Amino acid sequence: MKKRFSILVYLLLPCALLVACSSEQPSAGDEAALPLISAAEAGDSQRISALLMDKTAVDSRDSCRWTPLMKASLYGHAEATNLLLTAGAQLDLTDKGGYSALMLAASNNHFVVVQQLLEQGANPNMQESTHGWTALIWAAKRGHKESVAALIQGGAAIGIRDFDGENARSWATKNHHTEVLEVLNALPVVSRSHLQQSTHDSLEKGEST
């Protein structure tokens, strides 16, 4: 019973954050941001394109500090995400809880969007400010093996621990996500950070010869 309650809390947390922010009175700036944010939430690519053509700021924020990219990522709208990225949306902005677009996509297993964000340079190792969860921890604790695999290939560090000392592997173990554990334990793991380090080492070696 306790386990079921814990899982329910994790699933409802993003919804709770939305409700808490929605009770705040929007400012004039928030009101101006709402059309693009609403279009991103709905995945309305035509509306997004039209608003961007009208010079609506691509990183407009609402009272929760959500951006259009965060909304598109949360709901897995790949085309909308691509439009916003092409328009210059900042990848690693966070909302009031410290959640980035990558975390939101990974927490709901929108792995195509996860890949899009990583390919554009999103930081996979950011930690939100409430529990210290990374995008990888989010995906692992929810059993999203596709997003876990994409994040590892994109440079996510497996060993980062949250504020309670848990990491992606311990969360997957605790929640009995065996397929996620298989991905986490698979070797060799070739990540972007490893490739960058190898390139750096090669350059240093070349300079010393």
Tab-separated table of C-alpha atoms in Angstrom:
chain	number	residue	atom	x	y	z
A	1	MET	CA	0.000	0.000	0.000
A	2	LYS	CA	2.828	2.359	0.932
A	3	LYS	CA	4.587	1.600	-2.363
A	4	ARG	CA	1.428	2.347	-4.365
A	5	PHE	CA	0.988	5.644	-2.537
A	6	SER	CA	4.591	6.661	-3.272
A	7	ILE	CA	4.230	5.884	-6.969
A	8	LEU	CA	0.974	7.865	-7.093
A	9	VAL	CA	2.707	10.878	-5.543
A	10	TYR	CA	5.453	10.762	-8.175
A	11	LEU	CA	2.926	10.530	-10.995
A	12	LEU	CA	0.820	13.402	-9.701
A	13	LEU	CA	3.681	15.743	-8.804
A	14	PRO	CA	3.823	17.584	-12.170
A	15	CYS	CA	0.040	18.070	-12.037
A	16	ALA	CA	0.292	19.458	-8.512
A	17	LEU	CA	2.909	21.953	-9.640
A	18	LEU	CA	0.642	23.118	-12.446
A	19	VAL	CA	-2.340	23.564	-10.132
A	20	ALA	CA	-0.289	25.470	-7.557
A	21	CYS	CA	0.947	27.956	-10.151
A	22	SER	CA	-2.385	28.320	-11.929
A	23	SER	CA	-3.885	29.879	-8.795
A	24	GLU	CA	-1.532	32.855	-9.077
A	25	GLN	CA	-2.753	36.061	-10.710
A	26	PRO	CA	-1.076	36.463	-14.134
A	27	SER	CA	0.780	39.685	-14.891
A	28	ALA	CA	0.546	41.643	-18.135
A	29	GLY	CA	3.682	39.860	-19.327
A	30	ASP	CA	2.137	36.504	-18.484
A	31	GLU	CA	-0.976	37.365	-20.493
A	32	ALA	CA	1.137	38.190	-23.546
A	33	ALA	CA	2.908	34.838	-23.232
A	34	LEU	CA	-0.235	32.727	-22.976
A	35	PRO	CA	-1.100	32.323	-26.701
A	36	LEU	CA	2.271	30.801	-27.589
A	37	ILE	CA	2.373	28.689	-24.438
A	38	SER	CA	-1.153	27.415	-25.121
A	39	ALA	CA	-0.268	26.617	-28.728
A	40	ALA	CA	2.814	24.704	-27.580
A	41	GLU	CA	0.778	22.752	-25.039
A	42	ALA	CA	-1.695	21.774	-27.757
A	43	GLY	CA	1.030	20.991	-30.283
A	44	ASP	CA	-0.529	23.472	-32.713
A	45	SER	CA	2.375	23.941	-35.118
A	46	GLN	CA	0.539	26.343	-37.426
A	47	ARG	CA	-0.399	28.607	-34.532
A	48	ILE	CA	3.140	28.473	-33.161
A	49	SER	CA	4.575	29.468	-36.541
A	50	ALA	CA	2.119	32.345	-36.870
A	51	LEU	CA	2.870	33.673	-33.385
A	52	LEU	CA	6.604	33.459	-33.948
A	53	MET	CA	6.178	35.339	-37.228
A	54	ASP	CA	4.407	38.050	-35.212
A	55	LYS	CA	7.552	38.361	-33.079
A	56	THR	CA	6.125	36.687	-29.982
A	57	ALA	CA	9.096	35.990	-27.705
A	58	VAL	CA	10.009	32.317	-28.055
A	59	ASP	CA	10.956	32.106	-24.373
A	60	SER	CA	7.812	33.802	-23.057
A	61	ARG	CA	6.912	32.676	-19.541
A	62	ASP	CA	3.701	32.305	-17.567
A	63	SER	CA	3.208	32.725	-13.809
A	64	CYS	CA	4.775	29.290	-13.196
A	65	ARG	CA	7.838	30.322	-15.221
A	66	TRP	CA	6.876	27.755	-17.870
A	67	THR	CA	8.082	28.413	-21.411
A	68	PRO	CA	6.533	27.177	-24.670
A	69	LEU	CA	9.385	24.666	-25.003
A	70	MET	CA	8.599	23.215	-21.582
A	71	LYS	CA	4.948	22.758	-22.535
A	72	ALA	CA	5.732	21.154	-25.891
A	73	SER	CA	8.234	18.839	-24.203
A	74	LEU	CA	5.874	17.866	-21.390
A	75	TYR	CA	3.239	16.717	-23.872
A	76	GLY	CA	5.649	15.155	-26.365
A	77	HIS	CA	4.931	17.417	-29.331
A	78	ALA	CA	8.012	16.759	-31.466
A	79	GLU	CA	7.092	19.080	-34.347
A	80	ALA	CA	6.264	21.940	-31.994
A	81	THR	CA	9.504	21.312	-30.127
A	82	ASN	CA	11.452	21.494	-33.377
A	83	LEU	CA	9.799	24.791	-34.347
A	84	LEU	CA	10.639	26.342	-30.991
A	85	LEU	CA	14.227	25.096	-31.071
A	86	THR	CA	14.676	26.421	-34.601
A	87	ALA	CA	13.375	29.788	-33.387
A	88	GLY	CA	16.089	29.854	-30.730
A	89	ALA	CA	14.329	28.604	-27.597
A	90	GLN	CA	16.732	28.289	-24.676
A	91	LEU	CA	17.172	24.661	-23.710
A	92	ASP	CA	17.957	24.754	-20.014
A	93	LEU	CA	15.545	27.320	-18.610
A	94	THR	CA	13.643	26.039	-15.579
A	95	ASP	CA	10.262	26.646	-13.999
A	96	LYS	CA	9.658	27.572	-10.358
A	97	GLY	CA	10.437	24.030	-9.240
A	98	GLY	CA	13.679	23.860	-11.193
A	99	TYR	CA	12.286	21.571	-13.907
A	100	SER	CA	13.748	21.862	-17.402
A	101	ALA	CA	12.178	20.880	-20.709
A	102	LEU	CA	14.371	17.762	-20.797
A	103	MET	CA	13.197	16.641	-17.355
A	104	LEU	CA	9.571	17.109	-18.358
A	105	ALA	CA	9.980	15.107	-21.568
A	106	ALA	CA	11.890	12.311	-19.834
A	107	SER	CA	9.433	12.050	-16.945
A	108	ASN	CA	6.676	11.220	-19.446
A	109	ASN	CA	8.842	9.025	-21.718
A	110	HIS	CA	8.637	11.312	-24.724
A	111	PHE	CA	11.948	9.892	-25.879
A	112	VAL	CA	11.817	11.428	-29.358
A	113	VAL	CA	11.654	14.872	-27.746
A	114	VAL	CA	14.366	13.801	-25.293
A	115	GLN	CA	16.600	13.005	-28.269
A	116	GLN	CA	15.747	16.316	-29.952
A	117	LEU	CA	16.693	18.308	-26.875
A	118	LEU	CA	19.910	16.382	-26.294
A	119	GLU	CA	20.970	16.767	-29.921
A	120	GLN	CA	20.612	20.529	-29.526
A	121	GLY	CA	22.773	20.521	-26.406
A	122	ALA	CA	20.385	20.264	-23.452
A	123	ASN	CA	22.172	19.568	-20.171
A	124	PRO	CA	21.183	16.034	-19.051
A	125	ASN	CA	22.619	16.411	-15.553
A	126	MET	CA	20.654	19.344	-14.170
A	127	GLN	CA	18.852	18.671	-10.878
A	128	GLU	CA	15.472	20.121	-9.985
A	129	SER	CA	15.308	22.057	-6.735
A	130	THR	CA	12.712	20.045	-4.780
A	131	HIS	CA	14.174	16.529	-4.681
A	132	GLY	CA	17.382	16.843	-6.664
A	133	TRP	CA	16.105	14.599	-9.449
A	134	THR	CA	17.766	14.654	-12.861
A	135	ALA	CA	16.068	13.764	-16.127
A	136	LEU	CA	17.643	10.299	-15.851
A	137	ILE	CA	16.371	9.774	-12.313
A	138	TRP	CA	12.892	10.817	-13.434
A	139	ALA	CA	12.942	8.348	-16.317
A	140	ALA	CA	14.473	5.506	-14.290
A	141	LYS	CA	12.098	5.788	-11.347
A	142	ARG	CA	9.110	5.716	-13.691
A	143	GLY	CA	10.359	2.767	-15.727
A	144	HIS	CA	10.873	4.635	-18.998
A	145	LYS	CA	13.608	2.519	-20.567
A	146	GLU	CA	13.554	4.335	-23.934
A	147	SER	CA	14.195	7.697	-22.320
A	148	VAL	CA	16.812	6.161	-20.030
A	149	ALA	CA	18.689	4.811	-23.060
A	150	ALA	CA	18.454	8.147	-24.894
A	151	LEU	CA	19.706	10.058	-21.860
A	152	ILE	CA	22.670	7.760	-21.296
A	153	GLN	CA	23.658	8.072	-24.941
A	154	GLY	CA	23.266	11.838	-24.537
A	155	GLY	CA	25.729	12.063	-21.663
A	156	ALA	CA	23.586	11.595	-18.556
A	157	ALA	CA	25.614	10.622	-15.495
A	158	ILE	CA	24.245	7.467	-13.873
A	159	GLY	CA	25.820	8.103	-10.480
A	160	ILE	CA	24.266	11.490	-9.638
A	161	ARG	CA	22.325	11.222	-6.373
A	162	ASP	CA	19.237	13.151	-5.333
A	163	PHE	CA	18.800	14.907	-1.995
A	164	ASP	CA	17.890	11.580	-0.341
A	165	GLY	CA	20.994	9.826	-1.635
A	166	GLU	CA	19.197	7.855	-4.356
A	167	ASN	CA	20.399	7.601	-7.955
A	168	ALA	CA	18.856	6.287	-11.166
A	169	ARG	CA	19.907	2.695	-10.477
A	170	SER	CA	18.642	2.651	-6.886
A	171	TRP	CA	15.292	4.125	-7.945
A	172	ALA	CA	14.900	1.549	-10.712
A	173	THR	CA	15.745	-1.206	-8.216
A	174	LYS	CA	13.324	0.137	-5.615
A	175	ASN	CA	10.481	0.330	-8.145
A	176	HIS	CA	11.292	-3.068	-9.718
A	177	HIS	CA	11.940	-1.691	-13.205
A	178	THR	CA	14.025	-4.600	-14.476
A	179	GLU	CA	14.165	-3.393	-18.081
A	180	VAL	CA	15.542	-0.047	-16.945
A	181	LEU	CA	18.158	-1.833	-14.853
A	182	GLU	CA	19.201	-3.825	-17.918
A	183	VAL	CA	19.768	-0.561	-19.795
A	184	LEU	CA	21.644	1.011	-16.880
A	185	ASN	CA	23.844	-2.049	-16.434
A	186	ALA	CA	24.572	-2.518	-20.137
A	187	LEU	CA	28.230	-2.105	-21.094
A	188	PRO	CA	29.922	-0.447	-22.747
A	189	VAL	CA	28.028	2.811	-22.329
A	190	VAL	CA	29.217	5.347	-24.892
A	191	SER	CA	27.998	8.756	-23.826
A	192	ARG	CA	28.540	12.239	-25.176
A	193	SER	CA	30.626	13.187	-22.141
A	194	HIS	CA	32.935	10.224	-22.741
A	195	LEU	CA	33.316	11.161	-26.388
A	196	GLN	CA	34.074	14.762	-25.474
A	197	GLN	CA	36.713	13.643	-22.977
A	198	SER	CA	38.289	11.344	-25.568
A	199	THR	CA	38.420	14.201	-28.067
A	200	HIS	CA	39.973	16.488	-25.456
A	201	ASP	CA	42.584	13.866	-24.561
A	202	SER	CA	43.416	13.325	-28.233
A	203	LEU	CA	43.901	17.045	-28.793
A	204	GLU	CA	46.172	17.338	-25.774
A	205	LYS	CA	48.195	14.361	-26.978
A	206	GLY	CA	48.533	15.926	-30.414
A	207	GLU	CA	49.734	19.223	-28.955
A	208	SER	CA	52.381	17.486	-26.867
A	209	THR	CA	53.945	15.649	-29.834
